[in-house]
Amino acid sequence: MQLPHALAIAEGVQLWPEALDQSQQAELLGAVLSAVEKAPFVHPTMPRTGTPFSVTQTNFGTLGWVSDRDGYRYQELHPNTGKPWPPIPPMLISLWHAALPDAPDPQCCLVNYYDAGARMGLHQDRDETALDVPVLSVSLGAKALFRLGGTSRKSPSRSLTLHSGDLLAFGGPARLAFHGIDRIVAGSCGLVPDGGRINLTLRRV
Ligand code: MD3
Ligand code: FE
């Protein structure tokens, strides 16, 4: 996999707009949905309160990120099936190395599914010890209004539209940036079943 030069969106943030063309998006979605058959989407809940997330999630790779009443953590087994997470599809591994030539293989691919009403509040990803390695995000399906802030919750934030096929890397100071999804634009893309959106984030843990 070859990628063109990335756009620098902010310090440590690289964007490859529509890095995947329609046929590559369809191929990746096929690989993702077939792996999801072995590791169905889970309804995560907030630590302590048990409030459900509006997104559903699953993982591929040796470690998966889960959230339930007991907290946030990485674990080797799917919480409902008790089986290891499926392998990360080879196409995602190729994208990772094309985008991040110095990084070792990813250990986790968190899969978020957004239906029309789903969102993700402003948060930091800090359950990993490998904070020196960037996170790579791949978007499929409906457009999303993505919010990117700074390393403090109070830092000013900006809104970016993420499109199907976009690739984004967050490294350096951006690795600990606050970020979230304000909403998706329902009906903006027919790729994902029911007009939804799938986001894949590849990480070292
Ligand atoms: C910036 N996912 O899974 S992708 C997440 O679209 C998450 O589902 C959103 O935030 C989504 O944790 C946003 C962009 C993204 C992903 C991970 C990051 C931005 C990031 C990690 C650190 C900094
Ligand atoms: Fe995040």
PDB file of N, CA, C and O and ligand atoms in Angstrom, residues 13 55 57 65 74 110-114 119-121 123-126 128 134-139 144-148 162 168-171 173-181 184 197-203, ligand 1:
ATOM      1  N   VAL A  13      -0.727  15.826  13.935  1.00  0.00           N
ATOM      2  CA  VAL A  13      -1.927  15.284  13.274  1.00  0.00           C
ATOM      3  C   VAL A  13      -1.731  15.275  11.765  1.00  0.00           C
ATOM      4  O   VAL A  13      -1.506  16.322  11.152  1.00  0.00           O
ATOM      5  N   VAL A  55     -22.362   4.429  20.974  1.00  0.00           N
ATOM      6  CA  VAL A  55     -21.702   3.598  19.953  1.00  0.00           C
ATOM      7  C   VAL A  55     -21.661   2.151  20.449  1.00  0.00           C
ATOM      8  O   VAL A  55     -21.707   1.897  21.654  1.00  0.00           O
ATOM      9  N   GLN A  57     -19.187  -1.374  20.046  1.00  0.00           N
ATOM     10  CA  GLN A  57     -17.756  -1.577  19.802  1.00  0.00           C
ATOM     11  C   GLN A  57     -17.379  -3.051  19.749  1.00  0.00           C
ATOM     12  O   GLN A  57     -17.965  -3.885  20.424  1.00  0.00           O
ATOM     13  N   TRP A  65      -9.937  -3.080  23.596  1.00  0.00           N
ATOM     14  CA  TRP A  65     -10.327  -2.091  24.612  1.00  0.00           C
ATOM     15  C   TRP A  65     -11.794  -2.312  24.969  1.00  0.00           C
ATOM     16  O   TRP A  65     -12.645  -2.381  24.073  1.00  0.00           O
ATOM     17  N   TYR A  74      -7.753  -2.954  28.630  1.00  0.00           N
ATOM     18  CA  TYR A  74      -7.461  -3.807  27.484  1.00  0.00           C
ATOM     19  C   TYR A  74      -7.508  -5.253  27.956  1.00  0.00           C
ATOM     20  O   TYR A  74      -7.006  -5.577  29.032  1.00  0.00           O
ATOM     21  N   LEU A 110      -9.584  -1.049  17.548  1.00  0.00           N
ATOM     22  CA  LEU A 110     -10.906  -0.803  18.143  1.00  0.00           C
ATOM     23  C   LEU A 110     -11.861  -0.416  17.022  1.00  0.00           C
ATOM     24  O   LEU A 110     -11.522   0.428  16.183  1.00  0.00           O
ATOM     25  N   VAL A 111     -13.016  -1.049  16.999  1.00  0.00           N
ATOM     26  CA  VAL A 111     -14.024  -0.805  15.954  1.00  0.00           C
ATOM     27  C   VAL A 111     -15.225  -0.137  16.609  1.00  0.00           C
ATOM     28  O   VAL A 111     -15.846  -0.726  17.509  1.00  0.00           O
ATOM     29  N   ASN A 112     -15.542   1.079  16.188  1.00  0.00           N
ATOM     30  CA  ASN A 112     -16.716   1.794  16.711  1.00  0.00           C
ATOM     31  C   ASN A 112     -17.780   1.829  15.632  1.00  0.00           C
ATOM     32  O   ASN A 112     -17.489   2.211  14.495  1.00  0.00           O
ATOM     33  N   TYR A 113     -19.016   1.461  15.985  1.00  0.00           N
ATOM     34  CA  TYR A 113     -20.130   1.573  15.043  1.00  0.00           C
ATOM     35  C   TYR A 113     -21.082   2.675  15.511  1.00  0.00           C
ATOM     36  O   TYR A 113     -21.533   2.665  16.663  1.00  0.00           O
ATOM     37  N   TYR A 114     -21.341   3.625  14.609  1.00  0.00           N
ATOM     38  CA  TYR A 114     -22.244   4.745  14.892  1.00  0.00           C
ATOM     39  C   TYR A 114     -23.502   4.579  14.066  1.00  0.00           C
ATOM     40  O   TYR A 114     -23.424   4.499  12.838  1.00  0.00           O
ATOM     41  N   ARG A 119     -22.899   9.348  19.122  1.00  0.00           N
ATOM     42  CA  ARG A 119     -21.868  10.371  19.250  1.00  0.00           C
ATOM     43  C   ARG A 119     -20.811   9.839  20.210  1.00  0.00           C
ATOM     44  O   ARG A 119     -20.990   8.775  20.814  1.00  0.00           O
ATOM     45  N   MET A 120     -19.724  10.599  20.352  1.00  0.00           N
ATOM     46  CA  MET A 120     -18.711  10.223  21.338  1.00  0.00           C
ATOM     47  C   MET A 120     -18.220  11.503  21.994  1.00  0.00           C
ATOM     48  O   MET A 120     -17.715  12.403  21.318  1.00  0.00           O
ATOM     49  N   GLY A 121     -18.408  11.590  23.288  1.00  0.00           N
ATOM     50  CA  GLY A 121     -18.032  12.794  24.026  1.00  0.00           C
ATOM     51  C   GLY A 121     -16.529  13.047  24.000  1.00  0.00           C
ATOM     52  O   GLY A 121     -15.734  12.143  23.709  1.00  0.00           O
ATOM     53  N   HIS A 123     -12.890  13.273  24.917  1.00  0.00           N
ATOM     54  CA  HIS A 123     -12.102  12.411  25.818  1.00  0.00           C
ATOM     55  C   HIS A 123     -10.656  12.359  25.334  1.00  0.00           C
ATOM     56  O   HIS A 123     -10.349  12.781  24.224  1.00  0.00           O
ATOM     57  N   GLN A 124      -9.804  11.812  26.195  1.00  0.00           N
ATOM     58  CA  GLN A 124      -8.422  11.493  25.819  1.00  0.00           C
ATOM     59  C   GLN A 124      -8.289   9.983  25.769  1.00  0.00           C
ATOM     60  O   GLN A 124      -8.967   9.280  26.520  1.00  0.00           O
ATOM     61  N   ASP A 125      -7.405   9.472  24.920  1.00  0.00           N
ATOM     62  CA  ASP A 125      -7.095   8.042  24.914  1.00  0.00           C
ATOM     63  C   ASP A 125      -5.817   7.881  25.732  1.00  0.00           C
ATOM     64  O   ASP A 125      -4.735   8.219  25.254  1.00  0.00           O
ATOM     65  N   ARG A 126      -5.963   7.398  26.962  1.00  0.00           N
ATOM     66  CA  ARG A 126      -4.772   7.280  27.813  1.00  0.00           C
ATOM     67  C   ARG A 126      -4.752   5.990  28.603  1.00  0.00           C
ATOM     68  O   ARG A 126      -4.201   5.924  29.700  1.00  0.00           O
ATOM     69  N   GLU A 128      -3.268   3.443  27.344  1.00  0.00           N
ATOM     70  CA  GLU A 128      -2.142   2.738  26.745  1.00  0.00           C
ATOM     71  C   GLU A 128      -0.859   3.214  27.427  1.00  0.00           C
ATOM     72  O   GLU A 128      -0.795   4.350  27.902  1.00  0.00           O
ATOM     73  N   PRO A 134       1.981   6.690  17.509  1.00  0.00           N
ATOM     74  CA  PRO A 134       0.720   7.325  17.128  1.00  0.00           C
ATOM     75  C   PRO A 134      -0.446   6.341  17.082  1.00  0.00           C
ATOM     76  O   PRO A 134      -0.258   5.117  17.034  1.00  0.00           O
ATOM     77  N   VAL A 135      -1.645   6.890  17.103  1.00  0.00           N
ATOM     78  CA  VAL A 135      -2.888   6.137  16.844  1.00  0.00           C
ATOM     79  C   VAL A 135      -3.280   6.454  15.400  1.00  0.00           C
ATOM     80  O   VAL A 135      -3.152   7.589  14.953  1.00  0.00           O
ATOM     81  N   LEU A 136      -3.746   5.420  14.675  1.00  0.00           N
ATOM     82  CA  LEU A 136      -4.203   5.624  13.300  1.00  0.00           C
ATOM     83  C   LEU A 136      -5.696   5.338  13.227  1.00  0.00           C
ATOM     84  O   LEU A 136      -6.144   4.292  13.695  1.00  0.00           O
ATOM     85  N   SER A 137      -6.440   6.272  12.642  1.00  0.00           N
ATOM     86  CA  SER A 137      -7.894   6.115  12.536  1.00  0.00           C
ATOM     87  C   SER A 137      -8.315   6.032  11.073  1.00  0.00           C
ATOM     88  O   SER A 137      -7.823   6.787  10.227  1.00  0.00           O
ATOM     89  N   VAL A 138      -9.216   5.101  10.782  1.00  0.00           N
ATOM     90  CA  VAL A 138      -9.762   4.930   9.431  1.00  0.00           C
ATOM     91  C   VAL A 138     -11.278   5.074   9.534  1.00  0.00           C
ATOM     92  O   VAL A 138     -11.904   4.421  10.377  1.00  0.00           O
ATOM     93  N   SER A 139     -11.858   5.919   8.696  1.00  0.00           N
ATOM     94  CA  SER A 139     -13.307   6.133   8.718  1.00  0.00           C
ATOM     95  C   SER A 139     -13.964   5.455   7.526  1.00  0.00           C
ATOM     96  O   SER A 139     -13.450   5.530   6.398  1.00  0.00           O
ATOM     97  N   ALA A 144     -18.677  12.311   9.546  1.00  0.00           N
ATOM     98  CA  ALA A 144     -18.749  12.579  10.982  1.00  0.00           C
ATOM     99  C   ALA A 144     -18.175  13.957  11.259  1.00  0.00           C
ATOM    100  O   ALA A 144     -17.192  14.373  10.632  1.00  0.00           O
ATOM    101  N   LEU A 145     -18.804  14.666  12.187  1.00  0.00           N
ATOM    102  CA  LEU A 145     -18.254  15.929  12.658  1.00  0.00           C
ATOM    103  C   LEU A 145     -17.364  15.605  13.854  1.00  0.00           C
ATOM    104  O   LEU A 145     -17.843  15.244  14.927  1.00  0.00           O
ATOM    105  N   PHE A 146     -16.056  15.687  13.588  1.00  0.00           N
ATOM    106  CA  PHE A 146     -15.023  15.310  14.556  1.00  0.00           C
ATOM    107  C   PHE A 146     -14.547  16.571  15.263  1.00  0.00           C
ATOM    108  O   PHE A 146     -14.317  17.593  14.617  1.00  0.00           O
ATOM    109  N   ARG A 147     -14.416  16.519  16.588  1.00  0.00           N
ATOM    110  CA  ARG A 147     -13.917  17.671  17.353  1.00  0.00           C
ATOM    111  C   ARG A 147     -12.520  17.361  17.867  1.00  0.00           C
ATOM    112  O   ARG A 147     -12.288  16.307  18.456  1.00  0.00           O
ATOM    113  N   LEU A 148     -11.599  18.270  17.594  1.00  0.00           N
ATOM    114  CA  LEU A 148     -10.206  18.100  18.015  1.00  0.00           C
ATOM    115  C   LEU A 148      -9.798  19.268  18.895  1.00  0.00           C
ATOM    116  O   LEU A 148      -9.853  20.424  18.466  1.00  0.00           O
ATOM    117  N   LEU A 162     -14.990  14.245   8.939  1.00  0.00           N
ATOM    118  CA  LEU A 162     -14.307  13.020   8.501  1.00  0.00           C
ATOM    119  C   LEU A 162     -15.171  12.318   7.468  1.00  0.00           C
ATOM    120  O   LEU A 162     -16.374  12.139   7.680  1.00  0.00           O
ATOM    121  N   LEU A 168      -6.335   9.182   9.469  1.00  0.00           N
ATOM    122  CA  LEU A 168      -5.817  10.247  10.331  1.00  0.00           C
ATOM    123  C   LEU A 168      -4.849   9.628  11.327  1.00  0.00           C
ATOM    124  O   LEU A 168      -5.176   8.616  11.950  1.00  0.00           O
ATOM    125  N   ALA A 169      -3.674  10.250  11.490  1.00  0.00           N
ATOM    126  CA  ALA A 169      -2.725   9.784  12.501  1.00  0.00           C
ATOM    127  C   ALA A 169      -2.554  10.867  13.563  1.00  0.00           C
ATOM    128  O   ALA A 169      -2.500  12.064  13.239  1.00  0.00           O
ATOM    129  N   PHE A 170      -2.497  10.428  14.819  1.00  0.00           N
ATOM    130  CA  PHE A 170      -2.317  11.331  15.962  1.00  0.00           C
ATOM    131  C   PHE A 170      -1.088  10.899  16.728  1.00  0.00           C
ATOM    132  O   PHE A 170      -1.108   9.850  17.385  1.00  0.00           O
ATOM    133  N   GLY A 171      -0.033  11.704  16.634  1.00  0.00           N
ATOM    134  CA  GLY A 171       1.201  11.395  17.344  1.00  0.00           C
ATOM    135  C   GLY A 171       1.732  12.624  18.054  1.00  0.00           C
ATOM    136  O   GLY A 171       1.106  13.686  18.032  1.00  0.00           O
ATOM    137  N   PRO A 173       2.443  15.568  20.360  1.00  0.00           N
ATOM    138  CA  PRO A 173       1.561  16.226  21.325  1.00  0.00           C
ATOM    139  C   PRO A 173       0.089  15.881  21.101  1.00  0.00           C
ATOM    140  O   PRO A 173      -0.719  15.929  22.031  1.00  0.00           O
ATOM    141  N   ALA A 174      -0.276  15.518  19.879  1.00  0.00           N
ATOM    142  CA  ALA A 174      -1.683  15.215  19.584  1.00  0.00           C
ATOM    143  C   ALA A 174      -2.113  13.861  20.129  1.00  0.00           C
ATOM    144  O   ALA A 174      -3.313  13.579  20.221  1.00  0.00           O
ATOM    145  N   ARG A 175      -1.144  13.026  20.516  1.00  0.00           N
ATOM    146  CA  ARG A 175      -1.499  11.695  21.028  1.00  0.00           C
ATOM    147  C   ARG A 175      -2.398  11.805  22.269  1.00  0.00           C
ATOM    148  O   ARG A 175      -3.227  10.929  22.518  1.00  0.00           O
ATOM    149  N   LEU A 176      -2.213  12.879  23.022  1.00  0.00           N
ATOM    150  CA  LEU A 176      -3.037  13.065  24.228  1.00  0.00           C
ATOM    151  C   LEU A 176      -4.048  14.204  24.069  1.00  0.00           C
ATOM    152  O   LEU A 176      -4.544  14.756  25.050  1.00  0.00           O
ATOM    153  N   ALA A 177      -4.359  14.538  22.825  1.00  0.00           N
ATOM    154  CA  ALA A 177      -5.342  15.598  22.579  1.00  0.00           C
ATOM    155  C   ALA A 177      -6.752  15.108  22.928  1.00  0.00           C
ATOM    156  O   ALA A 177      -7.093  13.942  22.683  1.00  0.00           O
ATOM    157  N   PHE A 178      -7.563  15.989  23.481  1.00  0.00           N
ATOM    158  CA  PHE A 178      -8.985  15.691  23.655  1.00  0.00           C
ATOM    159  C   PHE A 178      -9.649  15.661  22.277  1.00  0.00           C
ATOM    160  O   PHE A 178      -9.312  16.461  21.398  1.00  0.00           O
ATOM    161  N   HIS A 179     -10.578  14.732  22.113  1.00  0.00           N
ATOM    162  CA  HIS A 179     -11.258  14.590  20.823  1.00  0.00           C
ATOM    163  C   HIS A 179     -12.589  13.879  21.034  1.00  0.00           C
ATOM    164  O   HIS A 179     -12.787  13.220  22.071  1.00  0.00           O
ATOM    165  N   GLY A 180     -13.469  14.021  20.058  1.00  0.00           N
ATOM    166  CA  GLY A 180     -14.762  13.349  20.146  1.00  0.00           C
ATOM    167  C   GLY A 180     -15.496  13.463  18.820  1.00  0.00           C
ATOM    168  O   GLY A 180     -15.004  14.090  17.871  1.00  0.00           O
ATOM    169  N   ILE A 181     -16.661  12.819  18.768  1.00  0.00           N
ATOM    170  CA  ILE A 181     -17.507  12.892  17.571  1.00  0.00           C
ATOM    171  C   ILE A 181     -18.807  13.577  17.987  1.00  0.00           C
ATOM    172  O   ILE A 181     -19.570  13.042  18.803  1.00  0.00           O
ATOM    173  N   ILE A 184     -22.856  12.251  13.557  1.00  0.00           N
ATOM    174  CA  ILE A 184     -22.628  11.819  12.196  1.00  0.00           C
ATOM    175  C   ILE A 184     -23.688  12.479  11.304  1.00  0.00           C
ATOM    176  O   ILE A 184     -24.700  12.985  11.785  1.00  0.00           O
ATOM    177  N   ARG A 197     -21.845   4.559  10.377  1.00  0.00           N
ATOM    178  CA  ARG A 197     -20.416   4.854  10.237  1.00  0.00           C
ATOM    179  C   ARG A 197     -19.631   3.845  11.065  1.00  0.00           C
ATOM    180  O   ARG A 197     -20.043   3.501  12.184  1.00  0.00           O
ATOM    181  N   ILE A 198     -18.508   3.407  10.517  1.00  0.00           N
ATOM    182  CA  ILE A 198     -17.580   2.566  11.266  1.00  0.00           C
ATOM    183  C   ILE A 198     -16.249   3.290  11.329  1.00  0.00           C
ATOM    184  O   ILE A 198     -15.738   3.778  10.312  1.00  0.00           O
ATOM    185  N   ASN A 199     -15.704   3.407  12.536  1.00  0.00           N
ATOM    186  CA  ASN A 199     -14.366   3.958  12.706  1.00  0.00           C
ATOM    187  C   ASN A 199     -13.470   2.872  13.275  1.00  0.00           C
ATOM    188  O   ASN A 199     -13.842   2.156  14.210  1.00  0.00           O
ATOM    189  N   LEU A 200     -12.296   2.758  12.677  1.00  0.00           N
ATOM    190  CA  LEU A 200     -11.309   1.765  13.100  1.00  0.00           C
ATOM    191  C   LEU A 200     -10.119   2.533  13.653  1.00  0.00           C
ATOM    192  O   LEU A 200      -9.586   3.413  12.968  1.00  0.00           O
ATOM    193  N   THR A 201      -9.720   2.275  14.902  1.00  0.00           N
ATOM    194  CA  THR A 201      -8.503   2.905  15.410  1.00  0.00           C
ATOM    195  C   THR A 201      -7.485   1.820  15.745  1.00  0.00           C
ATOM    196  O   THR A 201      -7.778   0.892  16.497  1.00  0.00           O
ATOM    197  N   LEU A 202      -6.325   1.982  15.142  1.00  0.00           N
ATOM    198  CA  LEU A 202      -5.221   1.041  15.341  1.00  0.00           C
ATOM    199  C   LEU A 202      -4.259   1.636  16.358  1.00  0.00           C
ATOM    200  O   LEU A 202      -3.914   2.823  16.281  1.00  0.00           O
ATOM    201  N   ARG A 203      -3.835   0.788  17.291  1.00  0.00           N
ATOM    202  CA  ARG A 203      -2.997   1.272  18.400  1.00  0.00           C
ATOM    203  C   ARG A 203      -1.938   0.253  18.817  1.00  0.00           C
ATOM    204  O   ARG A 203      -2.119  -0.946  18.673  1.00  0.00           O
TER     205      ARG A 203
HETATM  206  C1  MD3 B   1      -6.760  11.595  18.844  1.00  0.00           C
HETATM  207  N1  MD3 B   1     -12.804   7.368  18.025  1.00  0.00           N
HETATM  208  O1  MD3 B   1     -12.002   5.228  19.443  1.00  0.00           O
HETATM  209  S1  MD3 B   1     -11.345   8.773  15.507  1.00  0.00           S
HETATM  210  C2  MD3 B   1     -11.696   6.352  19.900  1.00  0.00           C
HETATM  211  O2  MD3 B   1     -14.447   8.386  15.153  1.00  0.00           O
HETATM  212  C3  MD3 B   1     -12.169   7.559  19.175  1.00  0.00           C
HETATM  213  O3  MD3 B   1     -14.799   6.741  16.471  1.00  0.00           O
HETATM  214  C4  MD3 B   1     -13.415   8.449  17.275  1.00  0.00           C
HETATM  215  O4  MD3 B   1     -11.965   8.631  19.636  1.00  0.00           O
HETATM  216  C5  MD3 B   1     -14.267   7.815  16.201  1.00  0.00           C
HETATM  217  O5  MD3 B   1     -11.038   6.529  20.912  1.00  0.00           O
HETATM  218  C6  MD3 B   1     -12.439   9.408  16.735  1.00  0.00           C
HETATM  219  C7  MD3 B   1     -10.010   9.900  15.651  1.00  0.00           C
HETATM  220  C8  MD3 B   1      -9.115   9.654  16.814  1.00  0.00           C
HETATM  221  C9  MD3 B   1      -8.924   8.398  17.338  1.00  0.00           C
HETATM  222  C10 MD3 B   1      -8.011   8.199  18.367  1.00  0.00           C
HETATM  223  C11 MD3 B   1      -7.288   9.266  18.870  1.00  0.00           C
HETATM  224  C12 MD3 B   1      -8.434  10.714  17.333  1.00  0.00           C
HETATM  225  C13 MD3 B   1      -7.493  10.530  18.347  1.00  0.00           C
HETATM  226  C14 MD3 B   1      -6.330   9.088  19.887  1.00  0.00           C
HETATM  227  C15 MD3 B   1      -5.605  10.151  20.349  1.00  0.00           C
HETATM  228  C16 MD3 B   1      -5.818  11.414  19.832  1.00  0.00           C
END
